[in-house]
Structures are given as C-alpha cells and as structure tokens.
mmCIF file of C-alpha atoms and ligand atoms in Angstrom:
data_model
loop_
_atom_site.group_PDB
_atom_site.id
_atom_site.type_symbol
_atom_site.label_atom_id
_atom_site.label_comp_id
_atom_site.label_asym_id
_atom_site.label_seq_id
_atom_site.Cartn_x
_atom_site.Cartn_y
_atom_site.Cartn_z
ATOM 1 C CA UNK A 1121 72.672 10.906 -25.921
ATOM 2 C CA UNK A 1122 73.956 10.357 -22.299
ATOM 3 C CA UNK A 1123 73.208 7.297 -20.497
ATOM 4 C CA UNK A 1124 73.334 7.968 -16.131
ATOM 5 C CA UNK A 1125 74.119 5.016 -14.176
ATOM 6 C CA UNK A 1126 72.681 5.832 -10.846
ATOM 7 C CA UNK A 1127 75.776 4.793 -8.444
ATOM 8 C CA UNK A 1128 73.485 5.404 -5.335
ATOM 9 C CA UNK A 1129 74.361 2.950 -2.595
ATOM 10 C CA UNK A 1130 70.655 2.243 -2.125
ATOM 11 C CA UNK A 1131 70.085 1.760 -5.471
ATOM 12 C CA UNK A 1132 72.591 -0.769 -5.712
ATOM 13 C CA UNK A 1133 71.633 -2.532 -2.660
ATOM 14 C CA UNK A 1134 67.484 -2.492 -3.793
ATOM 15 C CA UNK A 1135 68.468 -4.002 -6.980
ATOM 16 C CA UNK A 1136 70.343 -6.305 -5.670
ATOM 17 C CA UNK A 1137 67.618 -7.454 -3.950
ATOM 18 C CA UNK A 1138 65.419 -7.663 -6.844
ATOM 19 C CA UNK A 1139 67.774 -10.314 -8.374
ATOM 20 C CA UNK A 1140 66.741 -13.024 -5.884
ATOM 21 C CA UNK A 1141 65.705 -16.029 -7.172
ATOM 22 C CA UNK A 1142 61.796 -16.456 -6.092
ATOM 23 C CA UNK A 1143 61.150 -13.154 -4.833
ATOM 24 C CA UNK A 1144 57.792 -12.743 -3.831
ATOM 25 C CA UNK A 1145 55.415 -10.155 -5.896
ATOM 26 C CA UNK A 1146 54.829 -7.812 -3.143
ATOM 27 C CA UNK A 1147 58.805 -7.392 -2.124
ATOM 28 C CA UNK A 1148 59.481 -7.084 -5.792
ATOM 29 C CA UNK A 1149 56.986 -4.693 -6.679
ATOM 30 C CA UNK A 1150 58.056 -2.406 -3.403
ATOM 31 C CA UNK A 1151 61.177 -2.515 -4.707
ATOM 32 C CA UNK A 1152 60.745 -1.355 -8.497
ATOM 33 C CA UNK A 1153 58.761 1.723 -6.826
ATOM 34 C CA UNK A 1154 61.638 2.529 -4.588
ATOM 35 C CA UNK A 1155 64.184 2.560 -7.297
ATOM 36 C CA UNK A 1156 62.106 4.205 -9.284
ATOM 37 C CA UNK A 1157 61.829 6.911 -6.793
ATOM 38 C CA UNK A 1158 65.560 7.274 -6.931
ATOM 39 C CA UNK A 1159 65.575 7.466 -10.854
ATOM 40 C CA UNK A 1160 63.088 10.484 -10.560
ATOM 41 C CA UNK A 1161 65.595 11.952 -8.077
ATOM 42 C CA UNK A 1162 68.280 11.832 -10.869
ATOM 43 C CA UNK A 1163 66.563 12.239 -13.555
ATOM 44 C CA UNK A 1164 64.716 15.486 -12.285
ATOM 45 C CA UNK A 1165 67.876 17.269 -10.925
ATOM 46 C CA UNK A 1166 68.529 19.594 -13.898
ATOM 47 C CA UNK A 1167 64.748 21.420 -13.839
ATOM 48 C CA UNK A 1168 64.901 24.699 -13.755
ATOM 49 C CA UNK A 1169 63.383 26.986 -10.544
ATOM 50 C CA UNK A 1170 62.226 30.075 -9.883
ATOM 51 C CA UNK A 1171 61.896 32.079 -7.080
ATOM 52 C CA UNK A 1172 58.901 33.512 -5.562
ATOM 53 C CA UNK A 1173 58.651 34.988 -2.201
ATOM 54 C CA UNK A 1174 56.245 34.369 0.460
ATOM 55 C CA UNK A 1175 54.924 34.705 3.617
ATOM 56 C CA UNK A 1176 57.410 32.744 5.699
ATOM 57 C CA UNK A 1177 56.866 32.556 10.127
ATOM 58 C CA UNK A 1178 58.991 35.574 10.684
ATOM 59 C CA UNK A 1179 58.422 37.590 7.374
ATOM 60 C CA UNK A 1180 58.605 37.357 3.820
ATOM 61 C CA UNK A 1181 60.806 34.604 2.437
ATOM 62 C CA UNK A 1182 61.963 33.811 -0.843
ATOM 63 C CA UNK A 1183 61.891 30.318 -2.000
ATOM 64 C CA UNK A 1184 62.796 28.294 -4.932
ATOM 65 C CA UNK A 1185 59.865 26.313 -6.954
ATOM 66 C CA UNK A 1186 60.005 24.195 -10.286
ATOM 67 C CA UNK A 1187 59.388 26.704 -13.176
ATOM 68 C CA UNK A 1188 56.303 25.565 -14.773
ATOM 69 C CA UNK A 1189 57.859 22.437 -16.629
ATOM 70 C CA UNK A 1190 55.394 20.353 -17.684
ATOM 71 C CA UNK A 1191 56.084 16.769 -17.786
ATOM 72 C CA UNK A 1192 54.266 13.691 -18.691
ATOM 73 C CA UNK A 1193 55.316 10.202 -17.525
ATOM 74 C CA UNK A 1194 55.367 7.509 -19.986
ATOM 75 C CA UNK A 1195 54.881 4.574 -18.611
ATOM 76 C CA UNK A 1196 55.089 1.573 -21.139
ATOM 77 C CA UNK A 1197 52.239 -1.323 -20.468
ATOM 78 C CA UNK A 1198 52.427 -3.595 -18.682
ATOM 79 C CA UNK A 1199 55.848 -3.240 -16.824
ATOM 80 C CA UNK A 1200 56.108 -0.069 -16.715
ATOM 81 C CA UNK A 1201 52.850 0.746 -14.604
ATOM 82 C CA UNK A 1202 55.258 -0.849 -11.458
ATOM 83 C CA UNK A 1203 57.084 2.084 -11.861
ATOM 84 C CA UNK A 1204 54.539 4.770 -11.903
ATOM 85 C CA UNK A 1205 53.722 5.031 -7.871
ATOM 86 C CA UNK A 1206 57.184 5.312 -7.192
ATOM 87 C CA UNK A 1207 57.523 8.407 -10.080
ATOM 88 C CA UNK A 1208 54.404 10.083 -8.905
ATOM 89 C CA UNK A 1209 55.366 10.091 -5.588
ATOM 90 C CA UNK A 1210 57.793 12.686 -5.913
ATOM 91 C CA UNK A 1211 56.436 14.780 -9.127
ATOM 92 C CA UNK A 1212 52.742 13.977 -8.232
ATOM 93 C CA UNK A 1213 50.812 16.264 -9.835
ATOM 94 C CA UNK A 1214 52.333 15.158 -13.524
ATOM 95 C CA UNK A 1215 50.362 13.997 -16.620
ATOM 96 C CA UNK A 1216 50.232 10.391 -17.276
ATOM 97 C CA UNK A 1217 50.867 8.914 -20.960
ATOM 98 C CA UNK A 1218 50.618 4.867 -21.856
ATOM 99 C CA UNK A 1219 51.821 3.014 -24.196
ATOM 100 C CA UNK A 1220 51.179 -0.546 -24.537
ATOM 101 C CA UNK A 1221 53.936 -2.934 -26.380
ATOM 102 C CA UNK A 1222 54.446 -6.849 -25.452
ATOM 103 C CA UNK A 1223 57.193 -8.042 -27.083
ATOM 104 C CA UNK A 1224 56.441 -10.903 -30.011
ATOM 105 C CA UNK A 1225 57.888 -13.817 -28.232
ATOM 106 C CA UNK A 1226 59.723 -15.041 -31.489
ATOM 107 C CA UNK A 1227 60.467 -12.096 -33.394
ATOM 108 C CA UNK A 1228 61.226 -10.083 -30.506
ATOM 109 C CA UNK A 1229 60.074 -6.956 -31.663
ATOM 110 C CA UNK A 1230 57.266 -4.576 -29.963
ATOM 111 C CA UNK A 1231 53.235 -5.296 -30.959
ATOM 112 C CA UNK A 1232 51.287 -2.115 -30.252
ATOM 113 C CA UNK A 1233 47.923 -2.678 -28.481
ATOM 114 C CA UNK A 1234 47.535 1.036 -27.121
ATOM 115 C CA UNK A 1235 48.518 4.472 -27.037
ATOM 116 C CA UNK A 1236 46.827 7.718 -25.434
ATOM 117 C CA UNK A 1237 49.580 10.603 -25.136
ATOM 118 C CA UNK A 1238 48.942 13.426 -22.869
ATOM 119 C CA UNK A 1239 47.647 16.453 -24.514
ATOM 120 C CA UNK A 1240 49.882 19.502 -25.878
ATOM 121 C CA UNK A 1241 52.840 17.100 -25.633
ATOM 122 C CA UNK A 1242 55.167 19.446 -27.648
ATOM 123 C CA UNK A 1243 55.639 21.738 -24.803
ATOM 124 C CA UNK A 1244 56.315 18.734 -22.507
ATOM 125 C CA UNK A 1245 59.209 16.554 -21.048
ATOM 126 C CA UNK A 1246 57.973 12.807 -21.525
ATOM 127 C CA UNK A 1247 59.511 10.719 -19.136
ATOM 128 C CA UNK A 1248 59.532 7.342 -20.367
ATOM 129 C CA UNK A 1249 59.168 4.306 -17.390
ATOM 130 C CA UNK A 1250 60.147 0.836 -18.303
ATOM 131 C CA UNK A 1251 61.660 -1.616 -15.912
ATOM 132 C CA UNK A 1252 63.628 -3.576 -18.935
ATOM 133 C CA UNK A 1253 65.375 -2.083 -22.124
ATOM 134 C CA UNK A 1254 67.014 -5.424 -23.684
ATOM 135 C CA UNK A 1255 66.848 -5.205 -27.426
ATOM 136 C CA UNK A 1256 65.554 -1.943 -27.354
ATOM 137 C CA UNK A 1257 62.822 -2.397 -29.587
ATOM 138 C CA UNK A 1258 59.770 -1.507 -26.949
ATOM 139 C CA UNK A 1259 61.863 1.830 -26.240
ATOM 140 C CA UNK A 1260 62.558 3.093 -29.565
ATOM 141 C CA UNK A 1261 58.844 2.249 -30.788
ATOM 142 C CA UNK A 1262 57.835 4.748 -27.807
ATOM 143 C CA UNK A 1263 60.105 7.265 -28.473
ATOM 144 C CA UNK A 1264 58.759 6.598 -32.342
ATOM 145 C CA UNK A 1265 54.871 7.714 -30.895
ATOM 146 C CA UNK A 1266 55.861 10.291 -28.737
ATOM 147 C CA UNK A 1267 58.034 12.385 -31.735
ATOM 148 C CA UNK A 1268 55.403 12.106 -34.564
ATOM 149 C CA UNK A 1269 53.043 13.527 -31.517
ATOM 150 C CA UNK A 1270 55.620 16.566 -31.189
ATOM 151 C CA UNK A 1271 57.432 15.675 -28.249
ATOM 152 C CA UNK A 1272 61.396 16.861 -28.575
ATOM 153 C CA UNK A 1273 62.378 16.219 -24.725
ATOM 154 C CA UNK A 1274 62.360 13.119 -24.324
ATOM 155 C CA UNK A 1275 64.060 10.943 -21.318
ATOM 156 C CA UNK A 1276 63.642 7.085 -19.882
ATOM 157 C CA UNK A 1277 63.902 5.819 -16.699
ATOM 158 C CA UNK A 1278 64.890 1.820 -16.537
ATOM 159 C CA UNK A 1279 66.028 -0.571 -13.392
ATOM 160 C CA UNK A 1280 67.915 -2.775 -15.905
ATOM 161 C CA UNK A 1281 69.228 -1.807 -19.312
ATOM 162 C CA UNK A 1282 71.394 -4.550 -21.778
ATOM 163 C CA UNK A 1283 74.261 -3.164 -23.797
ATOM 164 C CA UNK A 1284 72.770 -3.961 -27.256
ATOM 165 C CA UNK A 1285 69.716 -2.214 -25.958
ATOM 166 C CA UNK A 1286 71.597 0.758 -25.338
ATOM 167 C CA UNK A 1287 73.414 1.122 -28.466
ATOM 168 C CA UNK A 1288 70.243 0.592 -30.779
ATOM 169 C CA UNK A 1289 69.086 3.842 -28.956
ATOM 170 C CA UNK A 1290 72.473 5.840 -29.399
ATOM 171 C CA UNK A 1291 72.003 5.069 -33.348
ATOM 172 C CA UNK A 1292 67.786 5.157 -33.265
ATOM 173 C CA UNK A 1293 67.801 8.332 -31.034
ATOM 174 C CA UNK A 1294 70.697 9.964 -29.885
ATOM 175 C CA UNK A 1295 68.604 13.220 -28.379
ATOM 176 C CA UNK A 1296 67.484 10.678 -25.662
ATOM 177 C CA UNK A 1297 68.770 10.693 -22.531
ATOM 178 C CA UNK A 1298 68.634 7.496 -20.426
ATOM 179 C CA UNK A 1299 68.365 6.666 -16.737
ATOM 180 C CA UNK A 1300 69.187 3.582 -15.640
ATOM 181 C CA UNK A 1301 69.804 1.588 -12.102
ATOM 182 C CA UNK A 1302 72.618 -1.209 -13.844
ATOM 183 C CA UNK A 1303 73.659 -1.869 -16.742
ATOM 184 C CA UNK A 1304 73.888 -5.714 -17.485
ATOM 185 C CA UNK A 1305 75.911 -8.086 -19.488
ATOM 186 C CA UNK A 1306 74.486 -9.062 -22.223
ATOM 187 C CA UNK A 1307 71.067 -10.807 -23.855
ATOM 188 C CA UNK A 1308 70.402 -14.311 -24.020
ATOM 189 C CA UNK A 1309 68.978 -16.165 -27.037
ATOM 190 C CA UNK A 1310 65.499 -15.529 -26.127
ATOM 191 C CA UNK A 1311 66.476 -11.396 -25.737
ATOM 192 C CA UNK A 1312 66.392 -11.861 -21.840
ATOM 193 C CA UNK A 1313 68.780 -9.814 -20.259
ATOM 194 C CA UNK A 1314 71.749 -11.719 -17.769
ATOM 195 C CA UNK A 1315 72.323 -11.575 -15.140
ATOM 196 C CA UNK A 1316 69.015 -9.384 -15.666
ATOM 197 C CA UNK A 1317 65.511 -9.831 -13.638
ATOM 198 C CA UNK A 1318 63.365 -12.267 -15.390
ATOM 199 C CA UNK A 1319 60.398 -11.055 -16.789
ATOM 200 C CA UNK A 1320 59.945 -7.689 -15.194
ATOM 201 C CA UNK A 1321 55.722 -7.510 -16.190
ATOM 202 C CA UNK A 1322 55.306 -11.172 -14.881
ATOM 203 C CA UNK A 1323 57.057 -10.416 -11.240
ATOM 204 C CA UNK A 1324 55.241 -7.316 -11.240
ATOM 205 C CA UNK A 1325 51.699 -8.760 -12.010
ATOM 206 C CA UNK A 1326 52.168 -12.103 -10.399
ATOM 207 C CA UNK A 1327 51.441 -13.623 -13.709
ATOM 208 C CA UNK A 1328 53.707 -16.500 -15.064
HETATM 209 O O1 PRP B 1752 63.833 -3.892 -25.221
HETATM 210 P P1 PRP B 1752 62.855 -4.928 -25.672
HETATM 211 O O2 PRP B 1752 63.549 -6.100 -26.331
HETATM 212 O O3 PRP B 1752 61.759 -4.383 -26.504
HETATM 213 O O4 PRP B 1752 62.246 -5.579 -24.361
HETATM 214 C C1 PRP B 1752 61.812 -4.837 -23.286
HETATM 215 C C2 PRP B 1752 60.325 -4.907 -23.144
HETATM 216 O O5 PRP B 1752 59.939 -6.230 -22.766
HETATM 217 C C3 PRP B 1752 59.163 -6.171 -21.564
HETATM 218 O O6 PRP B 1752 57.810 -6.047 -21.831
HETATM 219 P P2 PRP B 1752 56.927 -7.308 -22.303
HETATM 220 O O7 PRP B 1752 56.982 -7.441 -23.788
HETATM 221 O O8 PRP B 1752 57.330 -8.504 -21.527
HETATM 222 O O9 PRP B 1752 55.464 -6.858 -21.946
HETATM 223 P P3 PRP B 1752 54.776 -6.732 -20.507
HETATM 224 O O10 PRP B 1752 55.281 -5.476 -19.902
HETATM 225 O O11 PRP B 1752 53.339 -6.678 -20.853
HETATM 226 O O12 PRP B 1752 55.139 -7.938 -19.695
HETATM 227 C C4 PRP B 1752 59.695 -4.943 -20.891
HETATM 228 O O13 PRP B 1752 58.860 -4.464 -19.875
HETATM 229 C C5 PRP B 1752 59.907 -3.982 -22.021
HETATM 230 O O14 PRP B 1752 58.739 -3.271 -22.382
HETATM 231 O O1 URA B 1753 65.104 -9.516 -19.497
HETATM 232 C C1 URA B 1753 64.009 -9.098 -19.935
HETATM 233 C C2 URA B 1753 63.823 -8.713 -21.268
HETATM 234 C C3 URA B 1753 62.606 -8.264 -21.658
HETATM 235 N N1 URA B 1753 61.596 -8.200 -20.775
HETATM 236 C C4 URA B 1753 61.755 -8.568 -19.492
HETATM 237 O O2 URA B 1753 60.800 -8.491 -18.699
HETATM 238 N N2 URA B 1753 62.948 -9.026 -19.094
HETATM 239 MG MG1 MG B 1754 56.735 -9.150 -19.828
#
C-alpha cells in the first residue's frame, strides 16, 4: 500500500483554510471541492493513454487520450458527496457508486444504511471519496463492499487522514492505495481527528 501526501502549495494553503474555527458552510464546502480537484489530479496521473490521430487545423495530428479505463467514484454518504463536484469536474463522464456509513457515536465503528455499486465493477478502478479517515473503520467497511462485488483496483481520496487510521488500512488492505491532503496527529477520545476539521458531514451539510 502507498499512502501520497499531496505537497501542493495550494493544497496546503486550501486546507489550511478549512481549519478555521467557524468557517462558514459555503467557504468550506468550496474548499473540500477544490482540494478534491487536486486529489483527482494526483491520484489520476498514472492512467494509461493512447494515441489516436485526428484532424488537427493544419493536418492530421496525433494526440494522446485516456485508454478506456473505466472508473467509478465512491463517494461514502454523507461526507463524501462534498467531494464529488470537485472529482467529476475533471473525470466527468465517470460512474458514480455510494455507500452510506455514519459512524456509531459510542462504538465508533461504521452502521451501513446503503450501498448501490456501479455495474461490472470488476473491470473498474473505484475511487473511494471521503473527507475524514480517523479510525479507519468507514474506509475499510467500503473497501469490504467493493471486493466481495469484484473490484481489485481500488484507491481513496481523503482531505484529512489520522495515523491510526492509516495503519488499520496497511494491515486491513495493503493493495489500497491512499490519497490524502495532510496527515494529522492523532485521534481524540471521541475518534476525532487533531488538529483535524471537526465533523467533516456536519460543515458540509450545515447540520450540527
Ligand atoms: O474512519 P472512521 O473512524 O470510520 O471515521 C470517518 C468517517 O466518519 C465521518 O462520517 P460520519 O460517520 O460522521 O457520517 P456523515 O458523513 O454522515 O456525517 C467521515 O466522513 C467518515 O466517513
Ligand atoms: O475528525 C473526524 C472524525 C470522523 N469524522 C469527522 O467528520 N471528523
Ligand atoms: Mg459526520
């Protein structure tokens, strides 16, 4: 498994940003798209092209396109759905999977309440979009769905991941590669990641 810390300046600097205290729904929301969009950059740089030639202004030209990879997004509910604009607006035309976990407030591990995969998902790369990976519970129950589907390429996109979260995926699922825009400290006693962003879904939705 390889974990990518995105050292873009502007990611930085946008997640930054997202750390302010009282940050208003729209600013933060704006923001989780645009890093997002930035994760897709990364995360998307090893597809393979082809090239086809066309009919350029002065003559035929050959140009390079994405070979046929077929990708679905995988965006997990509720938080992850402030991720999905951002994602889409790079790889648009993509298939969209959900899967929807909350997180048992006491037990801290995932409660399923959904899941409707893309179809033929064994010939695709599922990109998983979460804003959070803490305990890594919510993650490793997706990645659980997608392989007893048939899925074997299998990569997530996160703005903030936790250490423990991290690890629990290098020993749950080590063929997973993970994206991520920081990597934080540490959880707190109620499995919040510090210095962290709150509660990701709640800043999203505007829900407290
Ligand atoms: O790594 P974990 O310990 O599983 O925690 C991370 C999960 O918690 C948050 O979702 P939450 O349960 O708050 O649901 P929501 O998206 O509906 O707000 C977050 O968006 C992740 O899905
Ligand atoms: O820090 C955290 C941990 C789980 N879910 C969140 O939204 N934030
Ligand atoms: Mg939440």
């Amino acid at each position: 498994m390889s974990v990518y810390v995105v050292q873009h300046p502007l990611v930085k600097h946008k997640l930054g940003l997202m750390r302010q205290n009282n940050i208003s729904t729209k600013d933060f929301r704006d923001l989780a798209s645009e890093v997002a969009r930035l994760l897709t950059y990364e995360a998307t740089q090893d597809l393979e092209t082809e090239t086809k030639t066309i009919q350029g202004w002065a003559g035929p030209v050959d140009i390079e396109c994405i070979k046929g990879k077929k990708i679905t997004l995988v965006p997990i509910l509720r938080a992850g759905l402030g991720m999905l604009d951002g994602v889409l607006d790079l790889i648009p035309g993509v298939k969209v999977s959900v899967v929807g976990l909350y997180r048992n407030e006491e037990t801290l591990e995932p409660v399923s309440y959904y899941v409707k995969l893309a179809s033929n998902i064994h010939e695709r790369m599922a990109l998983i979009l979460d804003p959070m990976l803490a305990t890594g519970g919510s993650l490793s129950a997706t990645i659980d769905y997608l392989k007893q589907a048939g899925c074997t390429q299998i990569r997530g996109l996160f703005l903030v991941a936790a250490p423990e979260g991290i690890e629990r995926i290098q020993r749950e699922h080590p063929d997973v590669d993970i994206y991520v825009a920081g990597v934080d400290e540490r959880l707190d006693e109620n499995g919040y990641i510090l210095p962290g962003l709150g509660d990701a879904g709640d800043k999203i939705f505007g829900t407290k």
